[in-house]
């Protein structure tokens, strides 16, 4: 192999007090084709040249051919000795320890491979580390691929034993999403993704990979081409998934390694891509032994224990999280990764390493970041600067650019420029993720659908959301407050529930506890508790309506004033008083129905508007059919104290009861309720179909010159185009409750782009649960200058397609 070297001269623009300077530096690979530890030298270029063999070497490894077993551990560099102890699965008395060879820098590995009679798949093992300070610690494997017990001992797992049947998925399957998609390979681009986000624990009553597998055919039939699995890293017990402690091992509670592989295998056979959500920003609180195992942790952040990505002895910690990412791709055949809250990694250096290594070793794999940083842009030279006109931090998705390349005869050489700013804060020109969750779009859309109209901000959000993952609601937006779905959230202000809710003694007690817990004024705590209770109440009212529990209070067919009064009084006693709603609030069954229907319409309006913007779209489980099942924060703790604090904060018990409440299928809807959900599902299916059939909605772009904003009537229209196919879609959204025709105007007048246009979807269609206002009797022919008359329902979205 030739010796590779890097020589870089780069200009870094002024940013956060750093002077604009040219820095020249040189570095070289050592004999093992690794570059030395990150130094404090400013802007020192670094290679991530890890070989495939290096990535695969860690932990307890079983040779797929010989079935021999080797072990490799990273621990504290001053450790004197390390042993691995293997316990035969079927003979617990058969227990033997083997000393590992000290390779330096905290790396210990097998002196020789163990034959299958000494160690095999299913056997247990642990490490014993003799540390420099005299401590002797027994730990599970940080690289454990199977973790049947939470602490103390790991299980050897042979990845080669699983029989995959998804070969056709990798042989030019046109449904497969790839970051390398183009017209020649006929693969699907990430912009064409229609993503169904799901949480394994609450997706089915069994809460397992196997049970989720049985619902994949339904997801595919609804027009989705991708599932995104909330984190499956092994944890103490059931939870959302973001408290994983074993970063390589799928949760045993969900079905373990074979269960996840079976799910992914079936997804591919159904034509569905799989995105795995992984957590590189923190470690869960229950069951982690990383601190005992080595210098893996680096203090704490707002989520829990953080990783030591840039501190002392951090080189192999960065490799650890890179290998965790590669594990989901290589061993579990996941097509893409979603990286949770990457800004809280506090190491753009590590984020870039994850992206670079995956791009190099698995070029098809796409990466979606949940980042949320704002207002930074990048020019073509990789220089970054503050840009308060840009709602995102464009470094996150700015494609990697190789400034230096090494020369070599194999994949060993892969070089990327990394700059380390001298003030200790890592800021890099390009991070190279393929997309990111669009927080800005969600928050701006939320303002629109709640009635706080700002069409200028929304126009900017739509334009900047192109090529990003868009959604009306994700698990966070549903679950981070009280856990209710969008319809109850919208009903709360419509019914003025915060003004009409009564706080009882338990509420007042919790407000005091909340004030103490959050160190906030009592008045602020009372406002939080009141807002939470109002939304819980709206959720209960919506569910009672859709399950038919409120039908007995319907007076529409009663003619006797006496009986009408009696029913209305029963409603006050049985519903309002029970839910702590003021009986003089004026809330009645007709009002609840009206506000439910309006919220239902706004939900449809928002979904169609979101699906009209180019790029990937996402729907959270249950939102495809407007299911009212809440998605509470749920998690079982080793310590009941933590659960108690969460009750104070959330207003509900976050243990098993929250999981049961959040599990799809628990609400017994009436026939009317099921019909309503079916109509919403019709909309979801048709939007997925339109996205598949119209390249403008996926790979196209928004033509800003044709955007229309009617601030007075709160009507907003955009043109989406794909020049290659000449496909054009014009989308009109009426954020106002007032529709047309109405008493003073039969039509609404709006300027269309030049051409002939036909209506292809209207959220007010009766098949979607609307009133049936349409423009399908005749096409719109526009000269591109004068306004054209259309029928436009209140709180609706219409899609028109150009046919000439």
XYZ file of N, CA and C in Angstrom, residues 163-371:
627
model
N -31.303 -16.166 8.167
C -31.478 -16.404 6.733
C -32.324 -15.289 6.115
N -31.627 -14.353 5.493
C -32.302 -13.249 4.818
C -32.897 -13.730 3.495
N -34.027 -13.131 3.126
C -34.627 -13.462 1.832
C -34.957 -12.185 1.049
N -34.119 -11.168 1.242
C -34.384 -9.882 0.592
C -33.353 -9.541 -0.480
N -32.763 -10.580 -1.102
C -31.746 -10.328 -2.124
C -32.269 -9.450 -3.254
N -33.524 -9.664 -3.632
C -34.073 -8.888 -4.748
C -34.161 -7.406 -4.418
N -34.210 -7.087 -3.129
C -34.273 -5.683 -2.716
C -33.012 -4.944 -3.132
N -31.901 -5.643 -3.187
C -30.608 -5.009 -3.483
C -30.208 -5.161 -4.944
N -31.070 -5.724 -5.742
C -30.754 -5.940 -7.158
C -31.622 -5.067 -8.053
N -31.493 -3.761 -7.853
C -32.186 -2.820 -8.719
C -33.668 -2.675 -8.455
N -34.127 -3.029 -7.255
C -35.545 -2.868 -6.933
C -35.905 -1.386 -6.972
N -36.862 -1.029 -7.810
C -37.190 0.380 -8.026
C -37.823 1.039 -6.801
N -38.287 0.236 -5.838
C -38.875 0.793 -4.616
C -37.823 1.207 -3.593
N -36.604 0.762 -3.802
C -35.560 0.987 -2.805
C -35.058 2.428 -2.873
N -35.018 3.077 -1.726
C -34.514 4.442 -1.637
C -33.008 4.406 -1.439
N -32.306 5.199 -2.208
C -30.854 5.256 -2.131
C -30.391 6.697 -2.285
N -29.358 7.048 -1.543
C -28.798 8.388 -1.704
C -28.076 8.522 -3.041
N -27.871 7.407 -3.724
C -27.224 7.431 -5.033
C -28.226 7.256 -6.174
N -29.506 7.448 -5.874
C -30.534 7.252 -6.902
C -30.335 8.216 -8.061
N -30.502 7.694 -9.267
C -30.451 8.536 -10.469
C -31.218 7.830 -11.576
N -31.288 8.468 -12.727
C -32.080 7.929 -13.834
C -31.497 6.636 -14.392
N -30.210 6.400 -14.169
C -29.592 5.194 -14.709
C -29.885 3.956 -13.871
N -29.844 4.106 -12.553
C -30.062 2.915 -11.719
C -31.527 2.709 -11.332
N -32.386 3.691 -11.642
C -33.828 3.573 -11.428
C -34.209 3.374 -9.963
N -33.305 3.694 -9.049
C -33.653 3.630 -7.635
C -34.465 4.867 -7.244
N -35.045 4.835 -6.062
C -35.896 5.918 -5.592
C -35.078 6.897 -4.761
N -35.324 8.185 -4.941
C -34.599 9.187 -4.167
C -35.300 9.418 -2.829
N -34.555 9.964 -1.883
C -35.119 10.238 -0.572
C -36.276 11.231 -0.662
N -36.242 12.116 -1.632
C -37.335 13.078 -1.795
C -38.669 12.399 -2.091
N -38.611 11.166 -2.555
C -39.835 10.433 -2.888
C -40.355 9.590 -1.726
N -39.741 9.724 -0.573
C -40.126 8.905 0.574
C -41.463 9.356 1.152
N -42.336 8.387 1.352
C -43.559 8.592 2.135
C -43.410 7.717 3.369
N -43.119 8.349 4.503
C -42.637 7.653 5.691
C -43.762 7.448 6.703
N -43.823 6.238 7.232
C -44.753 5.909 8.312
C -43.915 5.683 9.561
N -43.976 6.615 10.512
C -43.197 6.497 11.745
C -43.967 5.643 12.745
N -43.280 4.692 13.353
C -43.966 3.819 14.306
C -43.096 3.526 15.518
N -43.789 3.283 16.621
C -43.163 2.888 17.867
C -43.563 1.442 18.151
N -42.601 0.550 18.185
C -42.902 -0.877 18.280
C -43.733 -1.209 19.519
N -43.415 -0.610 20.666
C -44.105 -0.952 21.914
C -45.597 -0.663 21.861
N -45.990 0.421 21.183
C -47.391 0.845 21.200
C -48.100 0.641 19.869
N -47.389 0.163 18.862
C -47.978 -0.012 17.532
C -49.000 -1.140 17.514
N -48.767 -2.160 18.324
C -49.678 -3.305 18.444
C -49.864 -3.642 19.920
N -50.867 -4.429 20.224
C -51.116 -4.801 21.620
C -50.007 -5.677 22.177
N -49.378 -6.489 21.321
C -48.269 -7.333 21.780
C -46.992 -6.531 21.929
N -46.873 -5.437 21.193
C -45.714 -4.568 21.324
C -44.407 -5.232 20.958
N -44.376 -5.949 19.834
C -43.173 -6.678 19.443
C -42.876 -6.476 17.963
N -41.635 -6.797 17.588
C -41.263 -6.763 16.172
C -42.156 -7.703 15.370
N -42.421 -8.874 15.922
C -43.200 -9.876 15.208
C -44.623 -9.390 14.949
N -45.228 -8.754 15.946
C -46.589 -8.241 15.767
C -46.609 -7.096 14.763
N -45.578 -6.250 14.791
C -45.504 -5.141 13.825
C -45.364 -5.671 12.400
N -44.662 -6.773 12.265
C -44.473 -7.379 10.935
C -45.806 -7.676 10.265
N -46.781 -8.077 11.045
C -48.081 -8.465 10.485
C -48.901 -7.286 9.979
N -48.440 -6.061 10.265
C -49.176 -4.880 9.819
C -48.486 -4.163 8.655
N -47.387 -4.727 8.174
C -46.644 -4.071 7.104
C -47.421 -4.032 5.792
N -48.147 -5.102 5.516
C -48.923 -5.149 4.277
C -49.954 -4.027 4.241
N -50.551 -3.754 5.384
C -51.540 -2.668 5.481
C -50.870 -1.323 5.234
N -49.705 -1.111 5.823
C -48.976 0.145 5.622
C -48.661 0.345 4.145
N -48.210 -0.715 3.493
C -47.905 -0.638 2.071
C -49.159 -0.331 1.260
N -50.281 -0.940 1.620
C -51.516 -0.732 0.868
C -52.032 0.698 1.002
N -51.591 1.396 2.017
C -52.015 2.782 2.214
C -51.144 3.777 1.451
N -50.171 3.243 0.728
C -49.372 4.088 -0.151
C -48.034 4.518 0.402
N -47.689 4.094 1.605
C -46.383 4.435 2.163
C -45.314 3.542 1.547
N -44.114 4.085 1.374
C -43.020 3.275 0.843
C -41.877 3.102 1.837
N -42.060 3.621 3.057
C -40.993 3.582 4.054
C -41.595 3.514 5.449
N -40.974 2.716 6.322
C -41.294 2.792 7.741
C -40.084 3.347 8.479
N -40.354 4.143 9.484
C -39.293 4.629 10.359
C -39.567 4.090 11.753
N -38.635 3.318 12.284
C -38.804 2.662 13.575
C -38.161 3.524 14.650
N -38.965 3.957 15.616
C -38.387 4.669 16.753
C -37.368 3.758 17.436
N -36.394 4.313 18.144
C -35.213 3.548 18.565
C -35.550 2.208 19.206
N -34.728 1.222 18.851
C -34.923 -0.148 19.357
C -33.732 -0.599 20.196
N -32.883 0.341 20.612
C -31.728 -0.005 21.429
C -32.182 -0.604 22.761
N -31.444 -1.565 23.247
C -31.854 -2.288 24.450
C -31.936 -1.362 25.662
N -32.988 -1.550 26.462
C -33.234 -0.705 27.614
C -33.680 -1.554 28.796
N -33.879 -0.874 29.906
C -34.339 -1.549 31.128
C -35.694 -2.198 30.912
N -36.618 -1.456 30.302
C -37.951 -1.982 30.079
C -38.568 -1.210 28.923
N -39.898 -1.226 28.819
C -40.560 -0.552 27.708
C -40.407 0.966 27.841
N -40.261 1.649 26.715
C -40.269 3.106 26.674
C -40.333 3.563 25.225
N -40.272 4.851 25.005
C -40.295 5.385 23.639
C -39.120 4.847 22.815
N -38.009 4.566 23.472
C -36.833 4.054 22.784
C -35.621 4.948 22.889
N -35.791 6.143 23.453
C -34.678 7.092 23.483
C -33.824 6.989 24.740
N -34.011 5.935 25.514
C -33.209 5.714 26.712
C -32.369 4.444 26.586
N -31.947 4.123 25.369
C -31.158 2.923 25.138
C -29.808 2.981 25.810
N -29.355 1.830 26.282
C -28.035 1.741 26.921
C -27.110 0.778 26.180
N -27.675 -0.117 25.399
C -26.867 -1.051 24.604
C -27.047 -0.670 23.141
N -26.077 0.066 22.605
C -26.255 0.738 21.323
C -26.216 -0.203 20.131
N -25.772 -1.434 20.321
C -25.700 -2.391 19.220
C -26.779 -3.474 19.294
N -27.458 -3.562 20.433
C -28.348 -4.698 20.682
C -29.812 -4.262 20.648
N -30.617 -4.823 19.745
C -32.055 -4.541 19.764
C -32.684 -5.019 21.063
N -33.675 -4.289 21.521
C -34.311 -4.578 22.796
C -34.876 -5.995 22.843
N -34.548 -6.693 23.914
C -35.116 -8.023 24.129
C -36.618 -7.940 24.402
N -37.069 -6.830 24.960
C -38.497 -6.657 25.239
C -39.308 -6.624 23.946
N -38.665 -6.220 22.859
C -39.360 -6.098 21.582
C -39.200 -7.330 20.702
N -38.220 -8.173 21.022
C -38.022 -9.379 20.219
C -36.583 -9.686 19.877
N -35.646 -8.845 20.331
C -34.237 -9.137 20.131
C -33.778 -9.064 18.694
N -32.522 -9.463 18.431
C -31.937 -9.340 17.091
C -32.720 -10.065 16.006
N -33.097 -11.308 16.229
C -33.820 -12.059 15.201
C -35.184 -11.442 14.910
N -35.821 -10.914 15.947
C -37.117 -10.276 15.748
C -37.020 -9.061 14.851
N -36.010 -8.227 15.077
C -35.833 -7.038 14.248
C -35.474 -7.425 12.815
N -34.606 -8.414 12.666
C -34.233 -8.845 11.312
C -35.443 -9.384 10.550
N -36.279 -10.134 11.241
C -37.484 -10.668 10.595
C -38.391 -9.542 10.130
N -38.515 -8.497 10.945
C -39.338 -7.338 10.581
C -38.782 -6.631 9.361
N -37.475 -6.368 9.355
C -36.855 -5.676 8.223
C -36.940 -6.522 6.962
N -36.696 -7.815 7.105
C -36.755 -8.722 5.963
C -38.147 -8.704 5.325
N -39.181 -8.749 6.161
C -40.554 -8.725 5.657
C -40.879 -7.367 5.040
N -40.371 -6.288 5.635
C -40.597 -4.957 5.071
C -40.053 -4.880 3.654
N -38.848 -5.381 3.450
C -38.261 -5.370 2.121
C -39.076 -6.229 1.150
N -39.539 -7.360 1.615
C -40.357 -8.220 0.751
C -41.708 -7.592 0.433
N -42.150 -6.656 1.259
C -43.387 -5.931 0.994
C -43.133 -4.668 0.162
N -41.865 -4.391 -0.135
C -41.540 -3.190 -0.904
C -41.410 -1.947 -0.058
N -41.118 -2.112 1.223
C -40.983 -0.983 2.139
C -39.528 -0.778 2.544
N -39.073 0.468 2.494
C -37.768 0.825 3.028
C -37.861 0.905 4.549
N -36.715 0.781 5.205
C -36.671 0.830 6.670
C -35.657 1.874 7.112
N -36.127 2.814 7.915
C -35.261 3.792 8.570
C -35.186 3.423 10.046
N -33.976 3.304 10.569
C -33.812 3.066 11.998
C -33.464 4.378 12.683
N -34.207 4.692 13.700
C -33.944 5.861 14.536
C -32.904 5.459 15.577
N -31.771 6.158 15.609
C -30.753 5.839 16.610
C -30.402 7.097 17.402
N -29.826 6.877 18.578
C -29.629 7.961 19.542
C -28.138 8.144 19.820
N -27.483 9.076 19.122
C -26.058 9.287 19.344
C -25.748 10.372 20.359
N -26.790 10.976 20.957
C -26.552 12.148 21.800
C -26.499 11.861 23.291
N -26.984 10.689 23.731
C -26.934 10.395 25.160
C -27.130 8.902 25.401
N -26.958 8.512 26.658
C -27.125 7.132 27.104
C -28.231 7.117 28.147
N -29.083 6.122 28.106
C -30.172 6.026 29.068
C -29.673 5.831 30.495
N -30.532 6.125 31.479
C -30.097 6.104 32.885
C -30.061 4.737 33.539
N -30.776 3.756 32.997
C -30.906 2.457 33.672
C -30.149 1.377 32.915
N -29.080 0.856 33.518
C -28.414 -0.306 32.954
C -27.149 -0.037 32.174
N -26.710 1.206 32.106
C -25.473 1.487 31.370
C -24.260 1.114 32.215
N -23.290 0.440 31.587
C -22.028 0.142 32.246
C -20.856 0.748 31.480
N -21.167 1.736 30.630
C -20.120 2.320 29.790
C -19.073 3.062 30.613
N -19.476 3.718 31.688
C -18.503 4.435 32.513
C -17.530 3.471 33.166
N -18.033 2.300 33.583
C -17.134 1.303 34.170
C -16.260 0.653 33.108
N -16.797 0.546 31.888
C -16.064 -0.151 30.829
C -14.911 0.667 30.284
N -15.061 1.980 30.225
C -14.009 2.804 29.639
C -14.419 4.257 29.589
N -13.613 5.098 28.938
C -13.884 6.549 28.905
C -14.942 6.917 27.866
N -16.065 6.204 27.893
C -17.102 6.403 26.885
C -17.973 7.623 27.169
N -18.127 7.982 28.434
C -19.062 9.047 28.785
C -18.327 10.343 29.070
N -19.082 11.444 28.939
C -18.461 12.765 29.098
C -19.360 13.734 29.821
N -19.809 13.388 31.009
C -20.703 14.279 31.744
C -22.143 14.026 31.367
N -22.941 15.084 31.383
C -24.365 14.924 31.100
C -24.863 16.088 30.258
N -26.010 15.870 29.612
C -26.690 16.941 28.898
C -28.156 16.925 29.311
N -29.014 17.595 28.552
C -30.406 17.708 28.970
C -31.161 16.394 28.861
N -30.556 15.362 28.249
C -31.249 14.085 28.082
C -30.725 12.996 29.009
N -29.484 13.132 29.473
C -28.888 12.088 30.293
C -27.373 12.140 30.185
N -26.716 10.998 30.379
C -25.262 10.953 30.253
C -24.866 11.126 28.793
N -23.904 11.996 28.563
C -23.445 12.255 27.201
C -22.221 11.404 26.892
N -21.869 11.356 25.618
C -20.693 10.613 25.192
C -19.455 11.512 25.211
N -18.323 10.884 25.436
C -17.035 11.580 25.425
C -16.496 11.597 23.984
N -17.034 12.484 23.161
C -16.652 12.507 21.757
C -15.395 13.322 21.479
N -15.097 14.311 22.312
C -13.956 15.177 22.008
C -13.062 15.428 23.209
N -13.271 14.673 24.283
C -12.421 14.825 25.453
C -11.200 13.923 25.378
N -10.586 13.713 26.505
C -9.398 12.862 26.570
C -9.780 11.418 26.240
N -8.941 10.743 25.477
C -9.145 9.335 25.107
C -10.472 9.107 24.381
N -10.811 10.001 23.469
C -12.120 9.938 22.826
C -12.104 9.282 21.450
N -10.947 8.988 20.928
C -10.847 8.495 19.554
C -11.724 7.259 19.324
N -11.654 6.285 20.223
C -12.389 5.038 20.030
C -13.838 5.141 20.505
N -14.156 6.223 21.202
C -15.561 6.491 21.521
C -16.278 6.953 20.247
N -15.617 7.796 19.474
C -16.196 8.208 18.192
C -16.359 6.992 17.276
N -15.362 6.134 17.246
C -15.481 4.921 16.443
C -16.645 4.052 16.920
N -16.858 4.032 18.235
C -17.943 3.224 18.816
C -19.291 3.647 18.252
N -19.571 4.941 18.227
C -20.891 5.380 17.765
C -20.999 5.251 16.244
N -19.882 5.397 15.532
C -19.897 5.140 14.091
C -20.242 3.676 13.833
N -19.631 2.789 14.593
C -19.905 1.359 14.419
C -21.332 1.000 14.812
N -21.900 1.728 15.781
C -23.305 1.514 16.130
C -24.191 1.850 14.940
N -23.876 2.940 14.259
C -24.638 3.321 13.069
C -24.491 2.270 11.978
N -23.276 1.824 11.763
C -23.033 0.830 10.719
C -23.679 -0.507 11.069
N -23.825 -0.795 12.348
C -24.455 -2.036 12.779
C -25.882 -2.142 12.241
N -26.655 -1.052 12.343
C -28.045 -1.095 11.871
C -28.121 -1.258 10.358
N -27.122 -0.754 9.673
C -27.119 -0.837 8.205
C -26.604 -2.194 7.736
N -25.456 -2.597 8.242
C -24.806 -3.818 7.753
C -25.456 -5.091 8.314
N -25.745 -5.105 9.593
C -26.249 -6.326 10.221
C -27.766 -6.458 10.185
N -28.461 -5.319 10.042
C -29.926 -5.357 10.079
C -30.573 -4.854 8.796
N -29.760 -4.568 7.792
C -30.236 -4.223 6.447
C -31.113 -2.972 6.425
N -30.956 -2.081 7.392
C -31.730 -0.840 7.359
C -31.247 0.026 6.200
N -32.185 0.676 5.528
C -31.858 1.451 4.337
C -31.393 2.861 4.669
N -31.808 3.366 5.808
C -31.432 4.706 6.208
C -31.448 4.836 7.713
N -30.865 5.913 8.203
C -30.831 6.194 9.630
C -31.413 7.565 9.887
N -32.116 7.688 10.984
C -32.524 8.986 11.509
C -31.733 9.182 12.792
N -30.937 10.245 12.881
C -30.081 10.496 14.028
C -30.763 11.484 14.952
N -30.996 11.067 16.179
C -31.771 11.861 17.133
C -30.973 13.056 17.643
N -31.569 14.224 17.602
C -31.060 15.470 18.169
C -29.536 15.594 18.083
N -29.075 15.708 16.852
C -27.626 15.713 16.618
C -26.920 16.925 17.205
N -27.624 18.034 17.366
C -26.935 19.198 17.941
C -26.499 18.927 19.379
N -27.220 18.028 20.066
C -26.857 17.720 21.442
C -25.772 16.645 21.535
N -25.263 16.197 20.399
C -24.038 15.411 20.436
C -22.877 16.284 20.887
N -23.019 17.586 20.635
C -21.959 18.553 20.946
C -20.645 18.173 20.271
N -20.766 17.579 19.098
C -19.573 17.194 18.350
C -19.924 17.031 16.880
N -19.837 18.136 16.144
C -20.031 18.043 14.700
C -18.944 17.171 14.077
N -17.815 17.137 14.735
C -16.729 16.279 14.277
C -17.190 14.823 14.197
N -17.856 14.357 15.268
C -18.337 12.976 15.298
C -19.472 12.765 14.304
N -20.367 13.742 14.209
C -21.463 13.631 13.243
C -20.911 13.481 11.834
N -19.906 14.277 11.509
C -19.319 14.178 10.178
C -18.633 12.834 9.976
N -18.049 12.286 11.029
C -17.418 10.976 10.912
C -18.456 9.898 10.636
N -19.609 9.959 11.325
C -20.675 8.986 11.066
C -21.088 9.038 9.602
N -21.348 10.251 9.127
C -21.822 10.422 7.752
C -20.755 9.970 6.762
N -19.519 10.376 6.986
C -18.447 10.047 6.046
C -18.218 8.539 5.942
N -18.183 7.865 7.078
C -17.929 6.425 7.058
C -19.083 5.653 6.431
N -20.301 6.080 6.711
C -21.443 5.412 6.085
C -21.484 5.689 4.587
N -21.205 6.931 4.203
C -21.181 7.245 2.774
C -20.148 6.404 2.046
N -19.036 6.152 2.713
C -17.946 5.429 2.066
C -18.192 3.921 2.052
N -18.550 3.353 3.189
C -18.688 1.898 3.299
C -20.062 1.400 2.860
N -21.044 2.269 2.871
C -22.396 1.875 2.466
C -23.021 3.038 1.699
N -22.587 3.259 0.466
C -22.926 4.486 -0.272
C -24.415 4.698 -0.511
N -25.220 3.647 -0.490
C -26.656 3.817 -0.726
C -27.395 4.349 0.495
N -26.824 4.166 1.657
C -27.515 4.506 2.899
C -27.730 6.011 3.006
N -28.960 6.407 3.323
C -29.258 7.824 3.497
C -29.385 8.130 4.984
N -29.086 9.377 5.322
C -29.040 9.786 6.728
C -29.891 11.035 6.915
N -30.814 10.954 7.871
C -31.683 12.071 8.212
C -31.326 12.535 9.622
N -31.012 13.807 9.755
C -30.671 14.344 11.069
C -31.875 15.048 11.687
N -32.070 14.842 12.982
C -32.946 15.734 13.746
C -32.002 16.700 14.438
N -31.889 17.896 13.907
C -30.848 18.787 14.382
C -31.391 20.049 15.050
